[in-house]
Amino acid sequence: MTPDMDRADSAQEKASWTGPPVAVLWDQSLVWGLLLVEALEAMNVPYRLLTSAHIRSQTLGNYGVVLVPGGWASHKARLLGVEGLDRIRAFVMEGGAYVGFCGGAGLALAGSSSLNLVPIQRKPLAQRLPNASGEVWIEGRLEHPFWKGLPERIPVSIWWPSQFAWNEGPGVEAVARYRGYGEDFWVADLCVKDVARCGGSWKDWEKSYGINLNPELLNGQAAILCCHVGKGIAVLSYPHLETPEGWGRRLFLNILHCLRDARSSALKTQLECSGACPQDSIPKPPSVSAYRALQEALEEARSLIAFGERHLLWRWRRPWLLQWQRGVRGLEYGFLFVCLRFVVSQCARLTLKVEPSHPWDELAQSLLNDTRLFCLEARKLLLQEKAASQQGPVSKLQPVNAKVDHLRETLFGHGMSHSGLAQDIFDTLDALVYWTLELRCRRRLSSGNFWT
């Protein structure tokens, strides 16, 4: 039975926020950060964006709740550095609240280059469902305050999460567990409902793909954990509750209200809800020349997306997310386009400067140059991967042939957590999206549509 979405939306609209803003750790968030910001604005929850530099300067002490969006945990840790990781850990230990989604949840787990907030690790790849995405159902504990006003089972979204290697013990509780999947649930590039309706065997598919595909691997596993850490609390959610869908956001808002009420007494100082964004070196609006460079970069990315569509390598699954074929990357290509589209659309609403605007001009031109090269080489790679797939299965991480391997190394490095030219582009783009959001904040622009 599908829960009443109108009832979820109505309850969300009635909920009001009092107290200080929440903090959002921006760095290396990209589209996941935009999703979180869009959700907070839709829920009328005030927020402040913090960079790793803010964290290291102890700005986090002004807040009671820090939210960490999805994205590669290793890249977040890279920018935070040892000092930034220590600051967040101390913030929680001293009474703060941490909420992490997907990669933000992974950042809190035990391991190298992590926060080590909790004695929990990721499940080994061989034991988990590695390529799951879309609508799943989670079952919550009705007596838990996070679940106030919610039905026992609700649909939420996951986007290629890891899974917790966790056994029940003191200080950690499973707030929700996976209990089935919806119509738009995929493993790799297979729609689960279609495979089930056609009588396909998961064992046969797994033999062909060489990875776990059976969705039953998720069933009963912890989806959201609530962990007591010193005087504070960490809520770790592999479901993306910030995805633009009613029930996930209703649960998200419940969590925020509970944490706000529980953590308010732990605050050393509080910012007024009407206060300004963190004051730092946010530049003035971009110049006309910087804006034109960003427009050109957007057109390069748009052309690349159209190229992949023509070759049947991907399609739009959401206005902010591609669905791609097995053996090629899609997340990075889609994120490049979506982030550029957001920056260009928002900058178009600002009064642009005629004279050069430092550092917009430098970064916009650098991004344009890198994007031109990236898109040129990406077209070559995609065609080579398509040709190789005609000879047999192609994996994103395994050697294919000399041409494919060289192009992959240049564009993405070795692992799934991208390096190479992609890292240079996303480091630049991450800063540009952050500046754009801060300019919106300071000029109090209406949110508009994030995804057009």
mmCIF file of N, CA and C in Angstrom, residues 102-191:
data_model
loop_
_atom_site.group_PDB
_atom_site.id
_atom_site.type_symbol
_atom_site.label_atom_id
_atom_site.label_comp_id
_atom_site.label_asym_id
_atom_site.label_seq_id
_atom_site.Cartn_x
_atom_site.Cartn_y
_atom_site.Cartn_z
ATOM 1 N N CYS A 102 24.511 9.172 2.718
ATOM 2 C CA CYS A 102 25.308 8.380 1.778
ATOM 3 C C CYS A 102 26.798 8.633 1.998
ATOM 4 N N GLY A 103 27.481 9.377 1.125
ATOM 5 C CA GLY A 103 28.894 9.660 1.326
ATOM 6 C C GLY A 103 29.151 10.406 2.619
ATOM 7 N N GLY A 104 28.196 11.253 3.032
ATOM 8 C CA GLY A 104 28.310 11.937 4.321
ATOM 9 C C GLY A 104 28.219 10.975 5.477
ATOM 10 N N ALA A 105 27.417 9.909 5.308
ATOM 11 C CA ALA A 105 27.368 8.849 6.323
ATOM 12 C C ALA A 105 28.676 8.070 6.320
ATOM 13 N N GLY A 106 29.189 7.776 5.121
ATOM 14 C CA GLY A 106 30.436 7.035 5.013
ATOM 15 C C GLY A 106 31.607 7.767 5.644
ATOM 16 N N LEU A 107 31.597 9.108 5.567
ATOM 17 C CA LEU A 107 32.676 9.894 6.161
ATOM 18 C C LEU A 107 32.773 9.676 7.666
ATOM 19 N N ALA A 108 31.646 9.373 8.319
ATOM 20 C CA ALA A 108 31.627 9.218 9.777
ATOM 21 C C ALA A 108 32.109 7.849 10.236
ATOM 22 N N LEU A 109 32.219 6.878 9.325
ATOM 23 C CA LEU A 109 32.541 5.507 9.713
ATOM 24 C C LEU A 109 34.015 5.346 10.068
ATOM 25 N N ALA A 110 34.338 4.175 10.577
ATOM 26 C CA ALA A 110 35.722 3.867 10.944
ATOM 27 C C ALA A 110 36.536 3.553 9.697
ATOM 28 N N GLY A 111 37.772 4.000 9.699
ATOM 29 C CA GLY A 111 38.645 3.715 8.574
ATOM 30 C C GLY A 111 39.649 4.829 8.369
ATOM 31 N N SER A 112 40.579 4.600 7.469
ATOM 32 C CA SER A 112 41.564 5.633 7.169
ATOM 33 C C SER A 112 40.895 6.785 6.443
ATOM 34 N N SER A 113 41.381 7.999 6.677
ATOM 35 C CA SER A 113 40.818 9.220 6.067
ATOM 36 C C SER A 113 39.331 9.347 6.343
ATOM 37 N N SER A 114 38.911 9.019 7.552
ATOM 38 C CA SER A 114 37.513 9.143 7.952
ATOM 39 C C SER A 114 37.441 9.830 9.315
ATOM 40 N N LEU A 115 36.226 10.160 9.717
ATOM 41 C CA LEU A 115 36.030 10.785 11.020
ATOM 42 C C LEU A 115 36.184 9.808 12.173
ATOM 43 N N ASN A 116 35.897 8.529 11.907
ATOM 44 C CA ASN A 116 35.937 7.520 12.968
ATOM 45 C C ASN A 116 35.046 7.924 14.142
ATOM 46 N N LEU A 117 33.861 8.437 13.806
ATOM 47 C CA LEU A 117 32.907 8.781 14.855
ATOM 48 C C LEU A 117 32.311 7.546 15.506
ATOM 49 N N VAL A 118 32.166 6.476 14.733
ATOM 50 C CA VAL A 118 31.507 5.262 15.226
ATOM 51 C C VAL A 118 32.371 4.050 14.887
ATOM 52 N N PRO A 119 32.311 2.997 15.694
ATOM 53 C CA PRO A 119 33.105 1.791 15.423
ATOM 54 C C PRO A 119 32.422 0.881 14.406
ATOM 55 N N ILE A 120 32.048 1.461 13.275
ATOM 56 C CA ILE A 120 31.312 0.741 12.230
ATOM 57 C C ILE A 120 32.038 0.961 10.914
ATOM 58 N N GLN A 121 32.149 -0.088 10.114
ATOM 59 C CA GLN A 121 32.787 0.003 8.813
ATOM 60 C C GLN A 121 31.782 -0.292 7.706
ATOM 61 N N ARG A 122 32.223 -0.119 6.482
ATOM 62 C CA ARG A 122 31.407 -0.503 5.329
ATOM 63 C C ARG A 122 31.495 -2.016 5.135
ATOM 64 N N LYS A 123 30.417 -2.599 4.642
ATOM 65 C CA LYS A 123 30.478 -4.017 4.293
ATOM 66 C C LYS A 123 31.455 -4.222 3.149
ATOM 67 N N PRO A 124 32.182 -5.321 3.152
ATOM 68 C CA PRO A 124 33.047 -5.623 2.011
ATOM 69 C C PRO A 124 32.220 -5.705 0.728
ATOM 70 N N LEU A 125 32.829 -5.333 -0.376
ATOM 71 C CA LEU A 125 32.119 -5.293 -1.653
ATOM 72 C C LEU A 125 31.476 -6.629 -1.988
ATOM 73 N N ALA A 126 32.140 -7.719 -1.667
ATOM 74 C CA ALA A 126 31.619 -9.048 -2.012
ATOM 75 C C ALA A 126 30.351 -9.403 -1.236
ATOM 76 N N GLN A 127 30.072 -8.666 -0.154
ATOM 77 C CA GLN A 127 28.914 -8.997 0.686
ATOM 78 C C GLN A 127 27.743 -8.028 0.523
ATOM 79 N N ARG A 128 27.892 -7.030 -0.320
ATOM 80 C CA ARG A 128 26.825 -6.035 -0.423
ATOM 81 C C ARG A 128 26.291 -5.925 -1.847
ATOM 82 N N LEU A 129 25.228 -5.152 -1.987
ATOM 83 C CA LEU A 129 24.639 -4.861 -3.288
ATOM 84 C C LEU A 129 25.284 -3.565 -3.779
ATOM 85 N N PRO A 130 26.228 -3.646 -4.720
ATOM 86 C CA PRO A 130 27.095 -2.497 -4.982
ATOM 87 C C PRO A 130 26.532 -1.432 -5.911
ATOM 88 N N ASN A 131 25.518 -1.751 -6.696
ATOM 89 C CA ASN A 131 25.055 -0.801 -7.716
ATOM 90 C C ASN A 131 23.544 -0.654 -7.687
ATOM 91 N N ALA A 132 23.001 -0.307 -6.522
ATOM 92 C CA ALA A 132 21.552 -0.184 -6.361
ATOM 93 C C ALA A 132 21.153 1.284 -6.382
ATOM 94 N N SER A 133 20.026 1.579 -7.031
ATOM 95 C CA SER A 133 19.570 2.960 -7.097
ATOM 96 C C SER A 133 18.060 3.023 -7.295
ATOM 97 N N GLY A 134 17.477 4.119 -6.812
ATOM 98 C CA GLY A 134 16.054 4.357 -7.013
ATOM 99 C C GLY A 134 15.236 4.138 -5.752
ATOM 100 N N GLU A 135 13.969 3.817 -5.956
ATOM 101 C CA GLU A 135 13.016 3.758 -4.844
ATOM 102 C C GLU A 135 13.103 2.437 -4.086
ATOM 103 N N VAL A 136 13.289 2.553 -2.775
ATOM 104 C CA VAL A 136 13.214 1.404 -1.875
ATOM 105 C C VAL A 136 12.225 1.732 -0.767
ATOM 106 N N TRP A 137 11.816 0.713 -0.055
ATOM 107 C CA TRP A 137 10.961 0.900 1.121
ATOM 108 C C TRP A 137 11.795 0.660 2.365
ATOM 109 N N ILE A 138 11.592 1.507 3.347
ATOM 110 C CA ILE A 138 12.248 1.300 4.634
ATOM 111 C C ILE A 138 11.188 1.192 5.723
ATOM 112 N N GLU A 139 11.507 0.403 6.725
ATOM 113 C CA GLU A 139 10.592 0.174 7.849
ATOM 114 C C GLU A 139 11.212 0.768 9.099
ATOM 115 N N GLY A 140 10.472 1.655 9.744
ATOM 116 C CA GLY A 140 10.994 2.340 10.907
ATOM 117 C C GLY A 140 10.423 1.834 12.207
ATOM 118 N N ARG A 141 10.998 2.300 13.292
ATOM 119 C CA ARG A 141 10.512 1.966 14.633
ATOM 120 C C ARG A 141 9.502 3.027 15.041
ATOM 121 N N LEU A 142 8.246 2.642 15.121
ATOM 122 C CA LEU A 142 7.169 3.609 15.356
ATOM 123 C C LEU A 142 7.321 4.342 16.681
ATOM 124 N N GLU A 143 7.989 3.720 17.651
ATOM 125 C CA GLU A 143 8.148 4.375 18.950
ATOM 126 C C GLU A 143 9.281 5.400 18.951
ATOM 127 N N HIS A 144 10.090 5.419 17.912
ATOM 128 C CA HIS A 144 11.213 6.349 17.865
ATOM 129 C C HIS A 144 10.723 7.747 17.521
ATOM 130 N N PRO A 145 11.232 8.784 18.175
ATOM 131 C CA PRO A 145 10.759 10.156 17.889
ATOM 132 C C PRO A 145 10.990 10.585 16.443
ATOM 133 N N PHE A 146 12.003 10.017 15.765
ATOM 134 C CA PHE A 146 12.203 10.354 14.362
ATOM 135 C C PHE A 146 10.999 9.946 13.515
ATOM 136 N N TRP A 147 10.268 8.937 13.993
ATOM 137 C CA TRP A 147 9.188 8.358 13.173
ATOM 138 C C TRP A 147 7.816 8.935 13.519
ATOM 139 N N LYS A 148 7.784 10.010 14.258
ATOM 140 C CA LYS A 148 6.511 10.601 14.677
ATOM 141 C C LYS A 148 5.656 10.985 13.470
ATOM 142 N N GLY A 149 4.417 10.515 13.450
ATOM 143 C CA GLY A 149 3.472 10.868 12.397
ATOM 144 C C GLY A 149 3.682 10.155 11.081
ATOM 145 N N LEU A 150 4.581 9.167 11.039
ATOM 146 C CA LEU A 150 4.851 8.447 9.799
ATOM 147 C C LEU A 150 4.282 7.038 9.859
ATOM 148 N N PRO A 151 3.871 6.479 8.716
ATOM 149 C CA PRO A 151 3.499 5.061 8.688
ATOM 150 C C PRO A 151 4.726 4.196 8.907
ATOM 151 N N GLU A 152 4.511 2.952 9.241
ATOM 152 C CA GLU A 152 5.636 2.074 9.567
ATOM 153 C C GLU A 152 6.599 1.926 8.401
ATOM 154 N N ARG A 153 6.056 1.809 7.174
ATOM 155 C CA ARG A 153 6.890 1.644 5.993
ATOM 156 C C ARG A 153 6.686 2.820 5.051
ATOM 157 N N ILE A 154 7.785 3.384 4.558
ATOM 158 C CA ILE A 154 7.696 4.515 3.634
ATOM 159 C C ILE A 154 8.675 4.312 2.475
ATOM 160 N N PRO A 155 8.364 4.880 1.298
ATOM 161 C CA PRO A 155 9.304 4.816 0.181
ATOM 162 C C PRO A 155 10.301 5.971 0.249
ATOM 163 N N VAL A 156 11.563 5.666 -0.006
ATOM 164 C CA VAL A 156 12.628 6.672 -0.063
ATOM 165 C C VAL A 156 13.525 6.315 -1.248
ATOM 166 N N SER A 157 14.551 7.116 -1.464
ATOM 167 C CA SER A 157 15.456 6.873 -2.587
ATOM 168 C C SER A 157 16.864 6.575 -2.094
ATOM 169 N N ILE A 158 17.530 5.641 -2.790
ATOM 170 C CA ILE A 158 18.951 5.414 -2.570
ATOM 171 C C ILE A 158 19.664 5.605 -3.905
ATOM 172 N N TRP A 159 20.904 6.051 -3.834
ATOM 173 C CA TRP A 159 21.684 6.290 -5.053
ATOM 174 C C TRP A 159 23.071 5.699 -4.868
ATOM 175 N N TRP A 160 23.192 4.405 -5.199
ATOM 176 C CA TRP A 160 24.460 3.657 -5.159
ATOM 177 C C TRP A 160 25.135 3.728 -3.786
ATOM 178 N N PRO A 161 24.412 3.341 -2.737
ATOM 179 C CA PRO A 161 25.010 3.433 -1.400
ATOM 180 C C PRO A 161 25.910 2.244 -1.092
ATOM 181 N N SER A 162 26.721 2.419 -0.075
ATOM 182 C CA SER A 162 27.387 1.291 0.555
ATOM 183 C C SER A 162 26.389 0.697 1.555
ATOM 184 N N GLN A 163 26.839 -0.216 2.392
ATOM 185 C CA GLN A 163 26.000 -0.754 3.463
ATOM 186 C C GLN A 163 26.849 -0.874 4.727
ATOM 187 N N PHE A 164 26.159 -0.772 5.877
ATOM 188 C CA PHE A 164 26.852 -0.815 7.158
ATOM 189 C C PHE A 164 27.239 -2.240 7.528
ATOM 190 N N ALA A 165 28.492 -2.419 7.940
ATOM 191 C CA ALA A 165 28.916 -3.669 8.562
ATOM 192 C C ALA A 165 28.705 -3.495 10.060
ATOM 193 N N TRP A 166 27.534 -3.841 10.519
ATOM 194 C CA TRP A 166 27.146 -3.484 11.888
ATOM 195 C C TRP A 166 26.324 -4.597 12.520
ATOM 196 N N ASN A 167 26.632 -4.881 13.761
ATOM 197 C CA ASN A 167 25.823 -5.780 14.578
ATOM 198 C C ASN A 167 25.300 -4.981 15.763
ATOM 199 N N GLU A 168 24.093 -5.270 16.191
ATOM 200 C CA GLU A 168 23.469 -4.488 17.260
ATOM 201 C C GLU A 168 24.343 -4.490 18.506
ATOM 202 N N GLY A 169 24.458 -3.311 19.091
ATOM 203 C CA GLY A 169 25.261 -3.158 20.296
ATOM 204 C C GLY A 169 24.926 -1.859 20.982
ATOM 205 N N PRO A 170 25.513 -1.591 22.124
ATOM 206 C CA PRO A 170 25.199 -0.376 22.873
ATOM 207 C C PRO A 170 25.631 0.885 22.123
ATOM 208 N N GLY A 171 24.805 1.920 22.237
ATOM 209 C CA GLY A 171 25.143 3.213 21.674
ATOM 210 C C GLY A 171 24.768 3.410 20.225
ATOM 211 N N VAL A 172 24.336 2.336 19.550
ATOM 212 C CA VAL A 172 23.957 2.443 18.139
ATOM 213 C C VAL A 172 22.640 1.702 17.933
ATOM 214 N N GLU A 173 21.680 2.368 17.301
ATOM 215 C CA GLU A 173 20.399 1.731 17.031
ATOM 216 C C GLU A 173 20.001 1.932 15.580
ATOM 217 N N ALA A 174 19.368 0.911 15.027
ATOM 218 C CA ALA A 174 18.858 1.000 13.665
ATOM 219 C C ALA A 174 17.493 1.678 13.704
ATOM 220 N N VAL A 175 17.423 2.898 13.180
ATOM 221 C CA VAL A 175 16.158 3.631 13.131
ATOM 222 C C VAL A 175 15.268 3.078 12.031
ATOM 223 N N ALA A 176 15.873 2.600 10.942
ATOM 224 C CA ALA A 176 15.099 2.057 9.823
ATOM 225 C C ALA A 176 15.891 0.964 9.135
ATOM 226 N N ARG A 177 15.155 0.002 8.559
ATOM 227 C CA ARG A 177 15.755 -1.092 7.801
ATOM 228 C C ARG A 177 15.096 -1.181 6.432
ATOM 229 N N TYR A 178 15.827 -1.714 5.466
ATOM 230 C CA TYR A 178 15.283 -1.904 4.120
ATOM 231 C C TYR A 178 14.234 -3.010 4.133
ATOM 232 N N ARG A 179 13.075 -2.725 3.464
ATOM 233 C CA ARG A 179 12.007 -3.716 3.380
ATOM 234 C C ARG A 179 11.351 -3.662 2.001
ATOM 235 N N GLY A 180 12.048 -4.113 0.986
ATOM 236 C CA GLY A 180 11.465 -4.184 -0.350
ATOM 237 C C GLY A 180 11.863 -2.996 -1.210
ATOM 238 N N TYR A 181 11.357 -3.009 -2.434
ATOM 239 C CA TYR A 181 11.744 -1.996 -3.405
ATOM 240 C C TYR A 181 10.542 -1.569 -4.233
ATOM 241 N N GLY A 182 10.677 -0.416 -4.886
ATOM 242 C CA GLY A 182 9.584 0.163 -5.658
ATOM 243 C C GLY A 182 9.749 -0.064 -7.156
ATOM 244 N N GLU A 183 8.886 0.615 -7.935
ATOM 245 C CA GLU A 183 8.887 0.453 -9.384
ATOM 246 C C GLU A 183 10.184 0.940 -10.011
ATOM 247 N N ASP A 184 10.750 2.008 -9.495
ATOM 248 C CA ASP A 184 11.940 2.612 -10.099
ATOM 249 C C ASP A 184 13.194 2.200 -9.326
ATOM 250 N N PHE A 185 13.358 0.917 -9.116
ATOM 251 C CA PHE A 185 14.542 0.406 -8.422
ATOM 252 C C PHE A 185 15.389 -0.373 -9.418
ATOM 253 N N TRP A 186 16.673 -0.016 -9.481
ATOM 254 C CA TRP A 186 17.584 -0.627 -10.434
ATOM 255 C C TRP A 186 18.799 -1.210 -9.727
ATOM 256 N N VAL A 187 19.328 -2.300 -10.274
ATOM 257 C CA VAL A 187 20.647 -2.800 -9.888
ATOM 258 C C VAL A 187 21.491 -2.760 -11.161
ATOM 259 N N ALA A 188 22.634 -2.070 -11.091
ATOM 260 C CA ALA A 188 23.417 -1.767 -12.294
ATOM 261 C C ALA A 188 22.484 -1.106 -13.304
ATOM 262 N N ASP A 189 22.392 -1.643 -14.521
ATOM 263 C CA ASP A 189 21.487 -1.051 -15.514
ATOM 264 C C ASP A 189 20.261 -1.931 -15.750
ATOM 265 N N LEU A 190 19.856 -2.681 -14.720
ATOM 266 C CA LEU A 190 18.689 -3.557 -14.797
ATOM 267 C C LEU A 190 17.570 -3.036 -13.906
ATOM 268 N N CYS A 191 16.379 -2.850 -14.490
ATOM 269 C CA CYS A 191 15.213 -2.495 -13.697
ATOM 270 C C CYS A 191 14.711 -3.757 -13.000
#
